Short mmCIF file of C-alpha atoms in Angstrom, two decimals:
data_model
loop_
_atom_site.label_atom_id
_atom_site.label_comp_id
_atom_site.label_asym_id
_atom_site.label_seq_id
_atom_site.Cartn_x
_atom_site.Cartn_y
_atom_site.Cartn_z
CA UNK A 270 71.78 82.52 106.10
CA UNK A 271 71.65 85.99 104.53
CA UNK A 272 73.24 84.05 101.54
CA UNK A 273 70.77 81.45 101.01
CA UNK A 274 67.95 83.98 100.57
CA UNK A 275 69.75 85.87 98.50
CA UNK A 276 70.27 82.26 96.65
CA UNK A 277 66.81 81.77 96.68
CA UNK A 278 65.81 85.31 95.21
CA UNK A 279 67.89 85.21 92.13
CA UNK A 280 66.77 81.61 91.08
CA UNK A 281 62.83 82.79 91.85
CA UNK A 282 63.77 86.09 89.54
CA UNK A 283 65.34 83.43 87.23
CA UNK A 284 62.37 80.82 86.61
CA UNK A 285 60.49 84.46 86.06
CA UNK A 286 62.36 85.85 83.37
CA UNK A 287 62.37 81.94 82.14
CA UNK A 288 58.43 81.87 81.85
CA UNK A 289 58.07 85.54 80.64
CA UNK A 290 60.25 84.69 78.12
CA UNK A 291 57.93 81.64 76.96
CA UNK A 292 54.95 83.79 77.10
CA UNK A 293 56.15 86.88 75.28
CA UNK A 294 57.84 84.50 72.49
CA UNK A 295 53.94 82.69 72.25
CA UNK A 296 52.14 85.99 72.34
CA UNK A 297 54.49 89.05 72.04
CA UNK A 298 54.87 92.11 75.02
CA UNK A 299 51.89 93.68 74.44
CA UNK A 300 49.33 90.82 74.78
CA UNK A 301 51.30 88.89 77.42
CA UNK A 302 50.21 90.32 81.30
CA UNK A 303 51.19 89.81 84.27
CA UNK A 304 49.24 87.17 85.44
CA UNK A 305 49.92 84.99 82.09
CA UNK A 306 53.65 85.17 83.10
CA UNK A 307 53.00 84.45 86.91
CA UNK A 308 50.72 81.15 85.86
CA UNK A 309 53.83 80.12 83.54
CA UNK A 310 56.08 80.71 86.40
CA UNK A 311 53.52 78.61 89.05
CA UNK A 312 53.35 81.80 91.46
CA UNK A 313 51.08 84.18 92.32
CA UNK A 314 50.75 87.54 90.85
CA UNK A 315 51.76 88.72 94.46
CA UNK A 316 55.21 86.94 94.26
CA UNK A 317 56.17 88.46 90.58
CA UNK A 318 55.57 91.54 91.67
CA UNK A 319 58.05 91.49 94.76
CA UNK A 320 60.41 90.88 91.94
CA UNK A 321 59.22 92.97 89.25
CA UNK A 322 57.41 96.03 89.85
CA UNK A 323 55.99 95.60 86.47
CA UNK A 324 55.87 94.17 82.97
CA UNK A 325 58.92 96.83 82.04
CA UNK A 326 60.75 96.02 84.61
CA UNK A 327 61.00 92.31 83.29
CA UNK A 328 61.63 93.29 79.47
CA UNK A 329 64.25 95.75 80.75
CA UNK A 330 66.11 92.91 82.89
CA UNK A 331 65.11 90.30 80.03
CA UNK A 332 66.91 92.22 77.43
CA UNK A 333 70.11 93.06 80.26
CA UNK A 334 70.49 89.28 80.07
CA UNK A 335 70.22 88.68 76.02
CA UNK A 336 72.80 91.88 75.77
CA UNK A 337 74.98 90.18 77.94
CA UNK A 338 74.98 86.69 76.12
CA UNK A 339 75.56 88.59 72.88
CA UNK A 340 78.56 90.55 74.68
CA UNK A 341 79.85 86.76 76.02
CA UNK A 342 79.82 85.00 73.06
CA UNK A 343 81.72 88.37 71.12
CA UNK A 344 84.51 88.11 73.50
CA UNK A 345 84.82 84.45 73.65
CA UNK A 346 84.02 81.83 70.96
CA UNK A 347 82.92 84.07 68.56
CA UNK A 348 85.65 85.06 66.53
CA UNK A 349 85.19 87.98 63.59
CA UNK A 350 86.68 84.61 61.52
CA UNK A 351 83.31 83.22 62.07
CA UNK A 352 80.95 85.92 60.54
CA UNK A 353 80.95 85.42 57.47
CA UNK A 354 79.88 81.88 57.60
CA UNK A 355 77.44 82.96 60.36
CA UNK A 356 76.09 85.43 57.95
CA UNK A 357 75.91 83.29 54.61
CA UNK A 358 74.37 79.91 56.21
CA UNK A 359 72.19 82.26 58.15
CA UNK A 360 72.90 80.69 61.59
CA UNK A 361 71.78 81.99 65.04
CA UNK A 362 73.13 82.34 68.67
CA UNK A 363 70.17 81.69 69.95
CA UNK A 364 66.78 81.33 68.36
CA UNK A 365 64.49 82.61 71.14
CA UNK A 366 66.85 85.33 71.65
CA UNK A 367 65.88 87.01 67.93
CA UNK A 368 62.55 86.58 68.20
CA UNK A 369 62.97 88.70 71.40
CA UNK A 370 64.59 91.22 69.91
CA UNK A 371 62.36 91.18 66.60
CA UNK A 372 59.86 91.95 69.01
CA UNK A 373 61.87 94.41 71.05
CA UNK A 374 62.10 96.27 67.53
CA UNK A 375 58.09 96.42 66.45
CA UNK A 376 57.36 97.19 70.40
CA UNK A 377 60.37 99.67 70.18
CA UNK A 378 58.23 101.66 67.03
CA UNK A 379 55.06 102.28 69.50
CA UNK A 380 56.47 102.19 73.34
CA UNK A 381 59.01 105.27 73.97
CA UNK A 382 60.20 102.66 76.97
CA UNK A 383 61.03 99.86 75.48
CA UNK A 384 62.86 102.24 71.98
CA UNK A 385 65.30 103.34 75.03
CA UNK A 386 65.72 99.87 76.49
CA UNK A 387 66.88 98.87 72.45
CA UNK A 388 68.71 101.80 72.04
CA UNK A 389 70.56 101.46 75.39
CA UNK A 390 70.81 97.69 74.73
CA UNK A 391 72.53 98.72 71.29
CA UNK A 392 75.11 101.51 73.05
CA UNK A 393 76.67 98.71 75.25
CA UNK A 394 76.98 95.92 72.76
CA UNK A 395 78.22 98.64 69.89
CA UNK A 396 80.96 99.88 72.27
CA UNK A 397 82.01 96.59 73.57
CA UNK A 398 82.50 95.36 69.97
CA UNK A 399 84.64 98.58 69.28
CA UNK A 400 86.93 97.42 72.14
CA UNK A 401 87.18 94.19 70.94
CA UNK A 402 88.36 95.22 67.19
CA UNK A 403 90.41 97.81 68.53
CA UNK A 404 91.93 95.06 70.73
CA UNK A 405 92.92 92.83 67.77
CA UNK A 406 93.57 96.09 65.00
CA UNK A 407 95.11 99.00 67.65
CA UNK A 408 96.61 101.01 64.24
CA UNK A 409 92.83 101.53 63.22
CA UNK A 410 91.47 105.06 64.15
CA UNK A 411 88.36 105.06 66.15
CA UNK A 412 86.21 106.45 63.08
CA UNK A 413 87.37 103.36 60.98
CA UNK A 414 86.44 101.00 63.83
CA UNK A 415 83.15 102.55 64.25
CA UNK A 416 82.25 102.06 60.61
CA UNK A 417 83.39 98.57 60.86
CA UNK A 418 80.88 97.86 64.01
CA UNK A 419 78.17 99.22 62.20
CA UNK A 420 78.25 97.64 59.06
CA UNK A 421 79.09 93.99 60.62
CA UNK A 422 75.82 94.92 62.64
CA UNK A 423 73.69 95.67 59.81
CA UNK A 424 74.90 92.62 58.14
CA UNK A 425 74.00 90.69 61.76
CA UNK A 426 70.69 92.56 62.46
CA UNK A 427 69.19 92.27 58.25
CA UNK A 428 70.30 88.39 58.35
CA UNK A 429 68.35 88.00 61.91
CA UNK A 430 65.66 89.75 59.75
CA UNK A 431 65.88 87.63 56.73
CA UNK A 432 66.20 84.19 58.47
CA UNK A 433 62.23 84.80 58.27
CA UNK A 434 62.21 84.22 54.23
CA UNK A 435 64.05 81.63 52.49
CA UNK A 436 67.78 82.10 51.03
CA UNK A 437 67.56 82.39 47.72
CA UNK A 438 71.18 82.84 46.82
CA UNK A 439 73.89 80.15 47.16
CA UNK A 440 75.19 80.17 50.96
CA UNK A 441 78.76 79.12 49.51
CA UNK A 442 78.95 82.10 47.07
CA UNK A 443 77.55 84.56 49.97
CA UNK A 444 80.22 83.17 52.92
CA UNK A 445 83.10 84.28 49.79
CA UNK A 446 81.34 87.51 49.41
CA UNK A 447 81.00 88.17 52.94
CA UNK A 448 84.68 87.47 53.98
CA UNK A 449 85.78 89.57 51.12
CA UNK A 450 83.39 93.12 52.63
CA UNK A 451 84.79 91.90 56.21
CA UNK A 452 88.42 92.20 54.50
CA UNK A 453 87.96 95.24 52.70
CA UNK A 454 86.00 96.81 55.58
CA UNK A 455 89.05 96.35 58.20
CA UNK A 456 91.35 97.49 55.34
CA UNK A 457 90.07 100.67 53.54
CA UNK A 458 91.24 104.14 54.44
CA UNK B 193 26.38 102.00 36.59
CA UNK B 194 28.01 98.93 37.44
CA UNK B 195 31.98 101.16 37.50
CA UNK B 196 30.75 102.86 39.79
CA UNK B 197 30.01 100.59 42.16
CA UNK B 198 33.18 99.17 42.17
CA UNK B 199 34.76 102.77 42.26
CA UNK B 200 33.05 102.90 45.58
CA UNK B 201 34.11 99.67 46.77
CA UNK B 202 37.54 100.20 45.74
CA UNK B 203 37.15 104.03 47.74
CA UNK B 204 35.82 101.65 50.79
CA UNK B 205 38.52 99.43 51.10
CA UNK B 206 41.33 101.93 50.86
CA UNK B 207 39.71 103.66 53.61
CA UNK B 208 39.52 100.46 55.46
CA UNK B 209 43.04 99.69 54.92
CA UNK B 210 44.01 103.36 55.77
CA UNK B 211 42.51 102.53 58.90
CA UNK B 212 43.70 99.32 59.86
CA UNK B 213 47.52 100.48 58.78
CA UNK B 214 46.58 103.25 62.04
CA UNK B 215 45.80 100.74 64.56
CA UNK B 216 48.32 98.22 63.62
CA UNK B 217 50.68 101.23 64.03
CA UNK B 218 49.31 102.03 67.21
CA UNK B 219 48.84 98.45 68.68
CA UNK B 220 50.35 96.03 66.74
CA UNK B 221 48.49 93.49 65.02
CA UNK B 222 47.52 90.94 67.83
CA UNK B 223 45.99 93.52 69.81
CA UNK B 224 44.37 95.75 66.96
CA UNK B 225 40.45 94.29 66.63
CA UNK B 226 38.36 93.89 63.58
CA UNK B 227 36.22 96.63 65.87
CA UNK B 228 38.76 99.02 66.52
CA UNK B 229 39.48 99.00 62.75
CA UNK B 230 35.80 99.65 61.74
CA UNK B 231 35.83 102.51 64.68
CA UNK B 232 38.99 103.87 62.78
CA UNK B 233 37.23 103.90 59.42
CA UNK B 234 34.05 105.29 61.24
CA UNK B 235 32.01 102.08 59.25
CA UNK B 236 30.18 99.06 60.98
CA UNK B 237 31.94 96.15 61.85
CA UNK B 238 29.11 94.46 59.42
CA UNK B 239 31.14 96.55 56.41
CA UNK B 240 33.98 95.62 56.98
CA UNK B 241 33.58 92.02 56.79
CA UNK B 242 31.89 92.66 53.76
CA UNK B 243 35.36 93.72 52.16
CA UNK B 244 37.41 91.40 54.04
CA UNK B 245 37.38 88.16 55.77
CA UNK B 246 38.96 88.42 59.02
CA UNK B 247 41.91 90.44 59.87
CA UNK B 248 44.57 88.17 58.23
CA UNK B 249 42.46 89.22 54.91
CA UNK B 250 42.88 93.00 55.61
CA UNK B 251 46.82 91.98 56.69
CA UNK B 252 47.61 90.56 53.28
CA UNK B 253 46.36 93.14 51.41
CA UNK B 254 48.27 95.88 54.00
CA UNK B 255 51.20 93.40 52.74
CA UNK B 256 50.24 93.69 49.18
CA UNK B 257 50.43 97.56 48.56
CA UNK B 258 53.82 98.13 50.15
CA UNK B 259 55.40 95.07 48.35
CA UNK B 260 53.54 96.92 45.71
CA UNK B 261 54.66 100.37 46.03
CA UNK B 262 58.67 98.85 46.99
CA UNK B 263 58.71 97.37 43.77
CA UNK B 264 57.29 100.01 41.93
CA UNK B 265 60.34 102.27 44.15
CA UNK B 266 62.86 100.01 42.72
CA UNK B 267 61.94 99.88 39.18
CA UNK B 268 61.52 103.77 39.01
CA UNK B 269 63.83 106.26 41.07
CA UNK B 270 65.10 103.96 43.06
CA UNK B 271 68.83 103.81 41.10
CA UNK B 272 71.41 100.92 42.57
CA UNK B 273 73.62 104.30 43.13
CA UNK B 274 71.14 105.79 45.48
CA UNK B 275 71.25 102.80 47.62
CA UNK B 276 74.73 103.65 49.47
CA UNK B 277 73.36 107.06 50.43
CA UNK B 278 69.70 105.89 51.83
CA UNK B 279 71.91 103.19 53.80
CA UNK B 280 74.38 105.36 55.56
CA UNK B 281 72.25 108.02 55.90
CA UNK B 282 69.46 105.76 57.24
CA UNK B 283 66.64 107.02 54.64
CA UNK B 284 63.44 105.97 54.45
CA UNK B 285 61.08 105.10 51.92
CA UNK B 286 58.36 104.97 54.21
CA UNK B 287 58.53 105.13 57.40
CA UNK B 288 54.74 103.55 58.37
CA UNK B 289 55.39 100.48 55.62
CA UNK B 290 59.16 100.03 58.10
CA UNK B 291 57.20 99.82 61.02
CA UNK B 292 54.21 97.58 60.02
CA UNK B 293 57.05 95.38 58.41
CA UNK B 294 59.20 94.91 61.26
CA UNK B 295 55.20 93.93 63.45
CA UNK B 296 54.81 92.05 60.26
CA UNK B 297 58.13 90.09 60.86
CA UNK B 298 57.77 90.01 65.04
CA UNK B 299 53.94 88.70 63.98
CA UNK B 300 55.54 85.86 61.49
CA UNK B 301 57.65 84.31 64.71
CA UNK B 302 54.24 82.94 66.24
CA UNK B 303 51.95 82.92 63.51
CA UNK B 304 52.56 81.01 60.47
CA UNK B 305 50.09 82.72 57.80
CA UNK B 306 52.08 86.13 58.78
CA UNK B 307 55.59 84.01 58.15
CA UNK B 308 53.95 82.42 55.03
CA UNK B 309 52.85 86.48 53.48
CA UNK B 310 55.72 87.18 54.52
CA UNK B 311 58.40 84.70 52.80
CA UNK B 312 55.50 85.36 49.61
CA UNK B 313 56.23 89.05 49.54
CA UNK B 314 59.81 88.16 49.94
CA UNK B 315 60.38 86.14 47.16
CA UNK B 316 58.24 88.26 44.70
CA UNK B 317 60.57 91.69 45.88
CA UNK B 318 63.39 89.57 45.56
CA UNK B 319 62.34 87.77 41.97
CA UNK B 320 61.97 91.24 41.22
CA UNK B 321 65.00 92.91 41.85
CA UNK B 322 67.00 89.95 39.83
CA UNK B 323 65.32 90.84 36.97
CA UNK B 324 66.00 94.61 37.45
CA UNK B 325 69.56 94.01 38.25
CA UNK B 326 69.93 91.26 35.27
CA UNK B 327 68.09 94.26 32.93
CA UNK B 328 71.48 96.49 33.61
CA UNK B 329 74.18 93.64 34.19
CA UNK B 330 72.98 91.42 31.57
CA UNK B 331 76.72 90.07 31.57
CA UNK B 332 76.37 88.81 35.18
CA UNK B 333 74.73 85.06 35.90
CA UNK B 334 72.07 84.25 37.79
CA UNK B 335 73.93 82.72 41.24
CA UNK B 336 75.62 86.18 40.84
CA UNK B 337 72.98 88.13 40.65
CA UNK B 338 70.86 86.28 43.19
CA UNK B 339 73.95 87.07 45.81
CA UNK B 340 74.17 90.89 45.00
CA UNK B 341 70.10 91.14 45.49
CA UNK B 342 70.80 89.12 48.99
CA UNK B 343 73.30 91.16 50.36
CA UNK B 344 71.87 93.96 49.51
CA UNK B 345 68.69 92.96 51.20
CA UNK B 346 70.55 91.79 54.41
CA UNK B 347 71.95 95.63 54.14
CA UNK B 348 68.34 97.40 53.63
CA UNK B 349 66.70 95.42 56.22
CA UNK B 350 69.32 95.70 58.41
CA UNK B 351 69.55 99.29 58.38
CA UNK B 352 65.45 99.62 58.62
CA UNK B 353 66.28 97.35 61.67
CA UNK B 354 68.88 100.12 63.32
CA UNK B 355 67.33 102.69 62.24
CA UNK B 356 65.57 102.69 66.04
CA UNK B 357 69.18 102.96 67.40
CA UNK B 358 71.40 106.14 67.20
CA UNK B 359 73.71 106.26 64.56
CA UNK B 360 77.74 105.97 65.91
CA UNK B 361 79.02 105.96 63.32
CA UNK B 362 80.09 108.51 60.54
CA UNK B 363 77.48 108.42 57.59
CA UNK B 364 79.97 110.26 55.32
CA UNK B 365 82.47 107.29 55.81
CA UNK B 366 79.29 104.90 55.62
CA UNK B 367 78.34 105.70 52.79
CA UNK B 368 82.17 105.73 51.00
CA UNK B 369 82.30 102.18 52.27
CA UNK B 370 78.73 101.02 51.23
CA UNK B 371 79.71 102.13 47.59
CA UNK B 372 82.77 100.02 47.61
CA UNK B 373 81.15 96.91 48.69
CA UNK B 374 78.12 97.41 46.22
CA UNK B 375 80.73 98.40 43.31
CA UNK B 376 82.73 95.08 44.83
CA UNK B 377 79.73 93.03 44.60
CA UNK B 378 78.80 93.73 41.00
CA UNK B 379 82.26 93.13 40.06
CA UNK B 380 83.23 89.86 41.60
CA UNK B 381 83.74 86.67 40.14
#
């Protein structure tokens, strides 16, 4: 009994996050309210908010479950093999999941909440990807690894960024490029 | 007589985009109003729309100066060897222009005049930093040169894009590493 309402709670909080994604994608966090998300969702404002005691709250879980996905498909399918070719052909994870975080970024400039959310967000998948690397290169020191993480993320986070214009250079050439800074990076003292 | 008219329009519309720059800062540029933006530049709303349009008018022209003022950054003491130390050390050009770029790029996700300035603005920075690049490597062709402009740009933006997360890793190190893959870039066949 006391397992079906739990059931019941975390697919309600589920078809929330759903629709606030929808509306924050169509309008961004700022102009998106509460009652916008609870007429996507079909409830009342009433029920969101014995879910969410406010719009943070549902950015902050929002962005738990993006991080999450990200840290998933690092672990699993997505092997450091694949970057480069992720990089050059600019290809996403997830579409809705980067305009969420481009808008995470330009809230991030103007809420202090939401710049710790990112930042947080940012801790926990930088660390987990230093695990991984250090999992499949244990002779690297920690410094090396670090510098690895964060120049595979800038490569990640300014392609997210630049899937916005169109690629002006040949996709081909870039995917050699890129495998050949992804090589260097892992080997360089 | 007639100079100095347009001396004072020109005065007018700087103010106007001085102002608007403040709220889009502020609010982002769904929520900033064409009133807001007059309040700002303590004029009527009346005046402003003689200057400009709507507020996709005053956007473009926001877009236009720091395109503008990048290029002109690029062309003068902006040296390629400069660019390893601004990205590991996270520098700045401007830090206002970052922030109304990454709102411009959130913006372009649901509005497609933003994403059509934008991919505009990209392609005339971009045009231009071939030809700046080509001016010193005049050996180099143009698929080459179009891939060194790209990856650096994946590396500028992405680094604008982290600069809202704490730095983990060592920007001595970074920057070591971010002159070997720029020297490695130039280089390769």
């Amino acid at each position: 009994m006391i397992m079906k309402l739990e059931e019941r709670q975390k697919l309600r909080q589920d078809e929330i996050i759903i629709a606030a994604r929808r509306c924050f994608c169509a309008s961004g966090f700022h102009a998106a309210s509460m009652s916008q998300i609870a007429g996507e969702a079909k409830l009342s404002v009433g029920q969101i908010y014995r879910y969410f005691s406010n719009k943070d709250a549902i950015i902050e879980e929002m962005v738990r479950r993006i991080i999450d996905s990200r840290i998933a498909e690092i672990e699993g399918k997505m092997q450091t093999d694949r970057i480069p070719q992720l990089l050059a052909w600019r290809q996403t994870l997830n579409e809705d999941d980067d305009k969420l975080m481009l808008e995470m970024s330009a809230e991030a400039t103007r809420n202090p909440l939401v710049a710790s959310m990112l930042a947080a967000a940012d801790a926990r998948m930088f660390a987990n990807a230093c695990e991984s690397l250090k999992k499949q290169n244990p002779h690297l020191s920690e410094e090396h690894i670090r510098c690895c993480v964060e120049i595979t993320a800038v490569m990640m986070e300014g392609t997210l960024f630049r899937r916005l214009t169109l690629q002006k250079a040949s996709p081909e050439l870039l995917e050699k490029r890129y495998r050949e800074i992804l090589n260097m990076l892992l080997k360089a003292n």
